[in-house]
Amino acid sequence: MQNWKELYQEHTQMIANNIPGIVWQDLWHNQVNFLETEHPFQTPANFLSYRSVRIEDNGLKTQKVRVQVDFYLFYETFADTYHESSNQSTALEFIDLLDQINALFHGTDGTSYSNMRRTNFAPVDTGNAGNLYRVSFECDVVDYSAMRTYVEHDIEEIDIEHKDDPYTID
């Protein structure tokens, strides 16, 4: 789909501009379950994933795509989340980041998407000390990738004759 690159870049730029607590962003490739072999990344990290929910034809070569956008927020901490732990506030900072992601995207329209709504959030088991939560949204994207694209250019050396005679078809 032609808009996925623009959609990803728009979403990551919005986070970079508005949520300074997130220090790493990438496309989701299940990185947190392969920490030993994966390219190293800093945390808190946000990973994005895109998939179609519904596709409707708009015309011969365009489609309206309902897209599910998953934000995977990974927050690595050895602090304790249990009630009244001495470092509980540090351990729970990822919840503030989840709220900021929701506030930034829920109910928004962008350059590459419209009608964004949060539809789900849930923890994801990692088997390590990190907290991984998935926040899911849906939005609408118009896909023009099947249409032929034309390159704009100036046409040179065209002569147009103006005559008073009507056009005739032989």
Backbone as a ProteinNet text record, in pm:
[ID]
protein_1_A
[PRIMARY]
MQNWKELYQEHTQMIANNIPGIVWQDLWHNQVNFLETEHPFQTPANFLSYRSVRIEDNGLKTQKVRVQVDFYLFYETFADTYHESSNQSTALEFIDLLDQINALFHGTDGTSYSNMRRTNFAPVDTGNAGNLYRVSFECDVVDYSAMRTYVEHDIEEIDIEHKDDPYTID
[TERTIARY]
84	0	88.5	57.7	145.2	157.8	57.7	59.2	126.7	167.8	222.9	350.2	436.3	560.8	529.6	441.7	404.8	333	248.4	176.1	273.4	368.3	469.9	552.9	597.8	680.3	601.4	474.2	391.7	372.8	344.3	323.7	450.6	563.9	687.5	728	703	735.9	646.8	520.1	429.4	478.6	522.4	573.7	703.6	793.4	920.5	897.6	797.8	770.7	696.1	623.4	531.7	555.3	629.1	651.7	801.4	873.2	1018.7	1064	973.7	1009.7	1033.7	985.6	1010.2	1136	1239.2	1370.6	1407.3	1325.4	1355.3	1224.5	1223.8	1106.7	1150.2	1068.8	1100.8	973	978.1	870.2	879	765.8	758.3	800.9	902.6	948.2	972.7	895.1	907.6	1046.9	1104.1	1240.1	1259.7	1159.9	1179	1193	1154.8	1171.8	1303.4	1385.1	1514.2	1620.8	1623.3	1712.6	1859.7	1895.2	2035.8	2083.9	1994.3	2034.8	1986.1	1896.9	1838.3	1933.1	1917.3	1990.9	1961.4	2062.8	2036.9	1956.2	1868	1787.5	1772.1	1750.1	1728.2	1581.8	1554.4	1416.7	1393.8	1270.3	1148	1149.5	1099.6	1096.5	953.5	923.6	792.5	812.3	735.7	740.5	601.1	595.1	466	444.5	318.7	279	149.8	136.4	19.4	-39.7	-173.1	-241.8	-381.5	-431.4	-564.9	-671.3	-779.2	-894.6	-1006.5	-1023.5	-1129.9	-1084.9	-1117.2	-1082.4	-1208.5	-1239.1	-1355.7	-1309.5	-1364.8	-1332.8	-1399	-1321.3	-1372.8	-1406.2	-1336.3	-1350.3	-1272.5	-1243.9	-1175.9	-1038.3	-963.4	-825	-791.9	-891.6	-865	-945.6	-891.9	-960.3	-951.7	-1058	-1057.1	-1016.9	-910.1	-857.3	-872.8	-938.7	-943.3	-819.7	-729.6	-599.7	-594	-544.2	-513.7	-369.1	-348.1	-214.6	-185.9	-82.8	-43.6	81.8	74.7	189.7	235	355.7	412.4	509.5	472.5	557.6	635.6	767.7	855.3	930.9	915.7	976.3	1054	1183.5	1268.3	1298.7	1264.7	1289.4	1307.4	1389.4	1402.2	1336.1	1271.6	1197.4	1071.1	1015	900.8	769.9	668.3	536.9	442.7	483.6	390.8	356.3	239.2	183.1	280.7	307.8	393.1	540.8	585.1	728.5	801.6	926	1001.3	1025.2	1028.6	1053.7	935.8	816.5	696.7	672.2	692.9	664.3	752.2	877	966	917.9	875.5	831.2	705	622.4	493.5	496.5	614.6	623.9	574.6	580.5	533.6	384.1	307.5	163.7	140.2	222.7	211.5	237.3	335.3	364.2	247.5	183	64.8	-45.6	-66.1	-167.6	-132	-4.2	38.3	17.7	44	20.1	-128.5	-214.4	-358.4	-402.2	-354.8	-393.6	-346.7	-231.2	-175.4	-251	-301.9	-358	-509.9	-570.9	-714.9	-794.9	-885.3	-971.7	-902.5	-794.7	-720.3	-733.1	-702.2	-684.4	-544.9	-478.2	-346.1	-338.1	-218.8	-197.5	-220.1	-182.2	-189	-305.1	-384.1	-490.5	-602.4	-715.2	-826	-898.5	-976.5	-1068.3	-996.6	-889.3	-812.9	-881.3	-902.6	-968	-894.8	-877.9	-819.3	-923.7	-882	-974.4	-937.7	-812.8	-770.5	-637.9	-611.4	-476.9	-464.5	-344.4	-322.9	-174.3	-140.7	-0.5	38	166.7	220.1	330.4	320.8	421.7	553.9	662.1	794.8	888.6	861.1	950.5	1077.3	1083.6	1201.3	1155.8	1247.4	1218	1145.2	1122.5	1058.6	908	846	701.3	673.2	589.8	550.3	398.7	349.1	205.2	178.7	66.9	22.8	-101.7	-96.4	-212.2	-253.2	-377	-425.1	-522	-505	-592.8	-639.8	-745.7	-786.4	-801.3	-766.1	-781.5	-812.1	-855.9	-886.7	-773.6	-740.9	-638.7	-695.2	-673.1	-712.8	-589.4	-603.9	-491.5	-507.6	-411.1	-409	-301.1	-243.9	-125.9	-153.9	-278.3	-308.7	-325.9	-336	-352.3	-219.6	-228.6	-110.8	-62.7	65.2	118.6	184.2	170	227.1	324.1	430.6	528.3	494.7	483.1	454.6	577.6	553.9	664	607.6	694.3	654.5	663.4	563.8	564	623.4	722.1	789.5	756	765	751.8	618.2	511.7	380	325.9	283	221.9	72.6	-3.7	-149	-197.3	-269.5	-323.7	-465	-492.9	-627	-689.9	-804.9	-875.7	-1019.2	-1077.3	-1218.8	-1308.4	-1251.9	-1331.7	-1368.8	-1490.2	-1526.6	-1448.7	-1441.3	-1371.9	-1454.9	-1387.2	-1457.9	-1395.2	-1479.2	-1432	-1453.6	-1347.8	-1358.5	-1395.8
-117.4	0	123.6	216.5	330.8	420.4	426.1	522.1	470.4	347.8	293.3	364.8	392.9	462.9	600.6	674.6	807.2	798.2	696.5	677.6	650.5	561.1	529.1	653.4	725.4	843.9	952.9	968.4	1067.7	1030.1	903.3	859.5	872.7	830.3	839.8	985.2	1072	1213.5	1276.8	1238.6	1291	1252.7	1128	1084.2	1157.9	1168.8	1238.2	1383.6	1448.4	1588.9	1610.1	1506.4	1527.7	1440.2	1331.9	1242.3	1218.2	1310.6	1297.5	1179.1	1122.4	1007.3	881.1	876.7	761.6	792.8	710	741.9	656	556.9	470.3	435.2	437.8	397.3	314.3	214.7	125.7	53	-12.6	-103.6	-228	-285	-402.1	-528	-595	-724	-819.9	-804.1	-889.2	-877.2	-758.2	-734.3	-770.5	-749	-766.1	-912	-1003.1	-1145.4	-1201.7	-1117.9	-1160.4	-1056.5	-1014.4	-906.9	-941.1	-1068.6	-1107.4	-1096.5	-1117.7	-1120.7	-999.3	-921.8	-807.6	-688	-597.3	-471	-402.7	-360.7	-299.9	-171	-149.6	-28.3	18.9	150.9	211	200.1	211.9	212.7	338.9	383.7	329.2	333.8	225.7	212.2	191	243.8	226.5	159.4	53.4	-18.8	-12.9	8.7	20.8	-92.6	-134.6	-239.6	-197	-230.4	-191.4	-313.8	-323.1	-431.3	-384.4	-441.9	-402.9	-475.3	-403.8	-459.6	-483.3	-384.7	-391.7	-309.1	-359	-287.3	-275.5	-151.6	-125.7	-53.2	-91.7	-21.9	115	215.4	351.4	378.1	313	330.9	220.2	238.8	134.6	101.4	201	178.5	235.8	275.4	326.7	248.5	242	170	248.8	238.1	289.1	171.3	188.8	81.3	120.4	36.6	53	-18.1	55.8	5.2	-6.4	-119.5	-133.6	-92.6	0.2	47.9	2	-79.1	-126.5	-53.4	8.3	70.1	-25.5	-77.3	-165.3	-81.2	-51.7	26.5	-68.5	-64.2	-149.7	-61.6	-94.7	-17.8	-115.2	-108.6	-201.8	-145.2	-221.8	-175.5	-294.3	-273.9	-372.2	-320.2	-204	-149.3	-232.8	-223.6	-307.6	-232.3	-298.7	-238.1	-272.9	-359.6	-400.9	-283.6	-290.9	-184.9	-143.1	-13.4	50.5	10.8	-37.2	-62.9	71	68.9	194.4	262.1	186.3	244.8	225.4	215.7	191.4	303.3	427.9	537.6	528.2	487.2	468.2	351.8	245.3	126.5	152.3	246.4	270.9	387.3	441.3	552.2	514.1	384.3	343.7	368.1	368.1	394.6	538.2	630.9	768.9	776	699	697.4	639.3	534.9	478.4	583	658.7	764.6	873.4	907	1009.8	964.1	836.2	783	793.5	755.3	763.3	908.4	999.1	1139.9	1198.9	1154.2	1207.9	1160.5	1036.4	979	961.3	935.1	906.9	1028.4	1005	1111.4	1207.9	1164.1	1255.6	1220.3	1320.4	1306.5	1358.8	1296.7	1343	1367.5	1385.1	1402.3	1271.9	1158.7	1028	941.6	989.3	906.5	995.7	932.6	1005	911.2	970.8	897.6	794.3	833.2	739.6	723.1	597.2	563.2	449.3	460.5	348.6	238.7	115.3	2.1	-103.3	-98.8	-204.1	-166	-220.2	-219.2	-340.5	-395.7	-517.5	-538.7	-604.7	-641.2	-754.9	-761.7	-869.5	-936.2	-1067	-1138.8	-1142	-1110.2	-1108.8	-1210.7	-1250.8	-1343.9	-1278.5	-1144.6	-1075.4	-962	-878	-773.2	-653.3	-653.5	-539.1	-546.4	-429.3	-418.6	-391.6	-474.2	-454.6	-446.9	-334.6	-316.9	-283.4	-337.3	-305.5	-218.1	-102.1	-13.6	-14.1	-54.4	-66.7	46	98.4	200.3	151.8	210.6	193.8	330.7	339.6	464.6	432.5	533.6	518.4	575.8	502.9	545.1	521.4	613.5	593.1	546.2	432	370.3	393.1	462.8	491.9	411	311.2	244.3	169.2	132.8	62.4	157.8	286.5	384	408.5	438.6	474.7	611.7	626.3	757.3	820.4	948.4	1023.8	1126.2	1147.4	1246.9	1377	1482.6	1612.7	1665.1	1723.7	1784.5	1891.4	1979.1	2084.1	2029.5	2062.9	2021.6	2135.2	2100	2201.3	2181	2286.3	2285.8	2231.6	2284.1	2250.4	2374.5	2353.9	2463.5	2437.8	2536.4	2525.7	2621.5	2565.4	2648.8	2689.9	2814.9	2866.8	2894.4	2831.4	2853.1	2892	2958.6	2993	2881	2784.2	2670.8	2578	2524.1	2426.5	2295.9	2220.2	2092	1996.3	1914.6	1813.6	1678.1	1579.3	1443.5	1366.1	1306.3	1229.9	1086.7
0	0	0	-84.6	-104.8	17.2	102.9	212.8	338.8	345.3	469.5	510.8	417.4	450.1	507.9	442.1	491	625.9	641.6	767	881.7	860.1	961	995.3	894.9	919.6	992.1	957.9	1026.5	1173.8	1199.3	1337.5	1421.7	1367.4	1445.4	1467.4	1369.7	1387.9	1493.6	1496.7	1599.3	1738.9	1753.9	1884.1	1916.7	1821.2	1844.5	1886.7	1828.9	1858	1989.3	2036.1	2148.4	2271.2	2258	2371.8	2385	2447.6	2457	2542.2	2622	2704	2624.1	2501	2413.3	2333.4	2352.2	2294.2	2173.5	2138.3	2023.3	1955.9	1821.2	1744.4	1625.4	1592.7	1481.5	1441	1326.2	1289.7	1377	1409.7	1496.7	1421.6	1477.7	1425.6	1541.7	1649	1767.2	1830.1	1824.2	1872	2018.8	2102.3	2246.8	2287.8	2203	2235.1	2182.6	2120.1	2067	2102.8	2229.1	2271.1	2250.6	2261.4	2245.6	2102	2006.3	1865.5	1786.6	1844.2	1774.5	1780.2	1683.7	1686.5	1819.7	1895.5	2026.4	2014.1	2110.5	2112.2	2256.2	2269.3	2399.8	2437.7	2565.8	2613.1	2695.5	2703.8	2647.9	2494.6	2436.9	2291.3	2244.7	2128.6	2066.3	1931.2	1908.2	1781	1719.4	1588.4	1520.9	1422.8	1414.3	1321.2	1253.2	1124.5	1045.4	976.2	978.1	907.2	866.1	760.4	715.1	797	824.7	893.4	792	703.5	602.8	483.1	364.7	241.9	156.5	115.3	30.6	-94.8	-209.2	-333.7	-335	-368.7	-386.4	-531.8	-617.9	-761.5	-827.9	-953.2	-1028.6	-971.3	-931	-888.3	-751.1	-671.8	-537.6	-435.8	-314.4	-208.1	-77.6	0.7	137.5	225.6	302.4	385.5	531.9	607.8	753.2	806.3	869.4	910.8	1062.3	1109.5	1251.9	1272.1	1365.1	1398.6	1541.2	1556.5	1688.7	1733.5	1850.3	1914.4	2024.3	2011.9	2113.6	2196.9	2319.9	2407.9	2498.1	2484.9	2565.9	2663.8	2791	2899.1	2985.8	2975.7	3049.8	3187.1	3290.3	3426.1	3519.4	3620.3	3726.8	3853.8	3844.1	3957.1	3977.9	4097.1	4134.8	4121	4069.2	4053.8	4168.3	4259.6	4364.7	4456.4	4517.2	4600	4710.1	4716.9	4816.9	4808.2	4692.7	4677.5	4677.3	4716.9	4729.7	4594.4	4487.2	4355.3	4259.1	4317.8	4236	4134.5	4172.1	4078.9	3954.2	3971.4	3856.1	3770.3	3835.2	3761.9	3682.5	3728.2	3662.5	3563	3533	3437.5	3298.8	3265.6	3132.8	3116.3	3227.6	3218.1	3170.5	3217.4	3169.1	3019	2971.3	2827.3	2747.9	2801	2734.5	2723.9	2832.1	2830.3	2729.3	2719.2	2623.7	2479.4	2452.5	2317.9	2284.3	2377.8	2353.3	2331.6	2416.8	2403.6	2271.1	2222.3	2098.4	1974.9	1976.7	1854.2	1853.6	1967.8	1968.1	1921.7	1826.6	1776.2	1682.4	1616.5	1529.8	1382.3	1301.3	1157.2	1127.6	1032	993.8	844.9	796	653	578.2	640	574.8	621.6	717.5	775.1	827.1	859	922.3	1017.9	1106.3	1193.7	1281.6	1348.3	1431.8	1567.2	1606.5	1732.4	1800.2	1933.8	2007.6	2018.3	1993.7	1995.5	2099.9	2150.3	2242.2	2305.7	2422	2478.6	2568.6	2575.4	2652.9	2676.8	2787.7	2807.8	2713.9	2682.7	2599.4	2681.6	2700.4	2778.4	2703.8	2777.1	2716.2	2778.8	2902.2	2969.6	3020.2	3017.8	3069.7	3160.7	3202.6	3300.3	3240.7	3113.6	3050.5	3054.1	3050.5	3034.9	2887.8	2828.6	2689.4	2683.7	2634.3	2616.1	2470.5	2421	2285.3	2295.8	2232.6	2223.1	2077.1	2051.5	1913.5	1879.9	1760.6	1705.1	1568.6	1519.3	1379.9	1317.3	1188.9	1115	969.3	896.5	754.3	670.1	564.2	469.3	329.2	237.6	98.3	22.5	-43.8	-115.3	-265.3	-322.8	-466	-538.6	-473.1	-529.4	-659.7	-687.6	-812.1	-930.5	-902.9	-1010.8	-1080.3	-1206.3	-1283.1	-1238.6	-1222.9	-1186.2	-1307.7	-1315.5	-1425.4	-1368.8	-1439.7	-1399.2	-1468.9	-1390.3	-1450	-1522.2	-1636.9	-1710.7	-1804.1	-1848.2	-1942	-2083.9	-2162.1	-2302.1	-2384.4	-2462	-2543.3	-2690.7	-2765.6	-2910.4	-2960.3	-2908.3	-2960.7	-3030.1	-3152	-3227.3	-3233.8	-3198.3	-3204.5	-3311.4	-3407.2	-3514.5	-3477.9	-3494.8	-3471.2	-3606.2	-3630.6	-3756.9	-3726.4	-3822.7	-3808.9	-3857	-3927.1	-3977.1	-3863.3	-3866.2	-3762.7	-3783.3	-3678.7	-3687.9	-3770.3	-3846.8	-3926.1	-3896.8	-3898.2	-3877.5	-4006	-4053.8	-4180.6	-4153.5
[MASK]
++++++++++++++++++++++++++++++++++++++++++++++++++++++++++++++++++++++++++++++++++++++++++++++++++++++++++++++++++++++++++++++++++++++++++++++++++++++++++++++++++++++++++

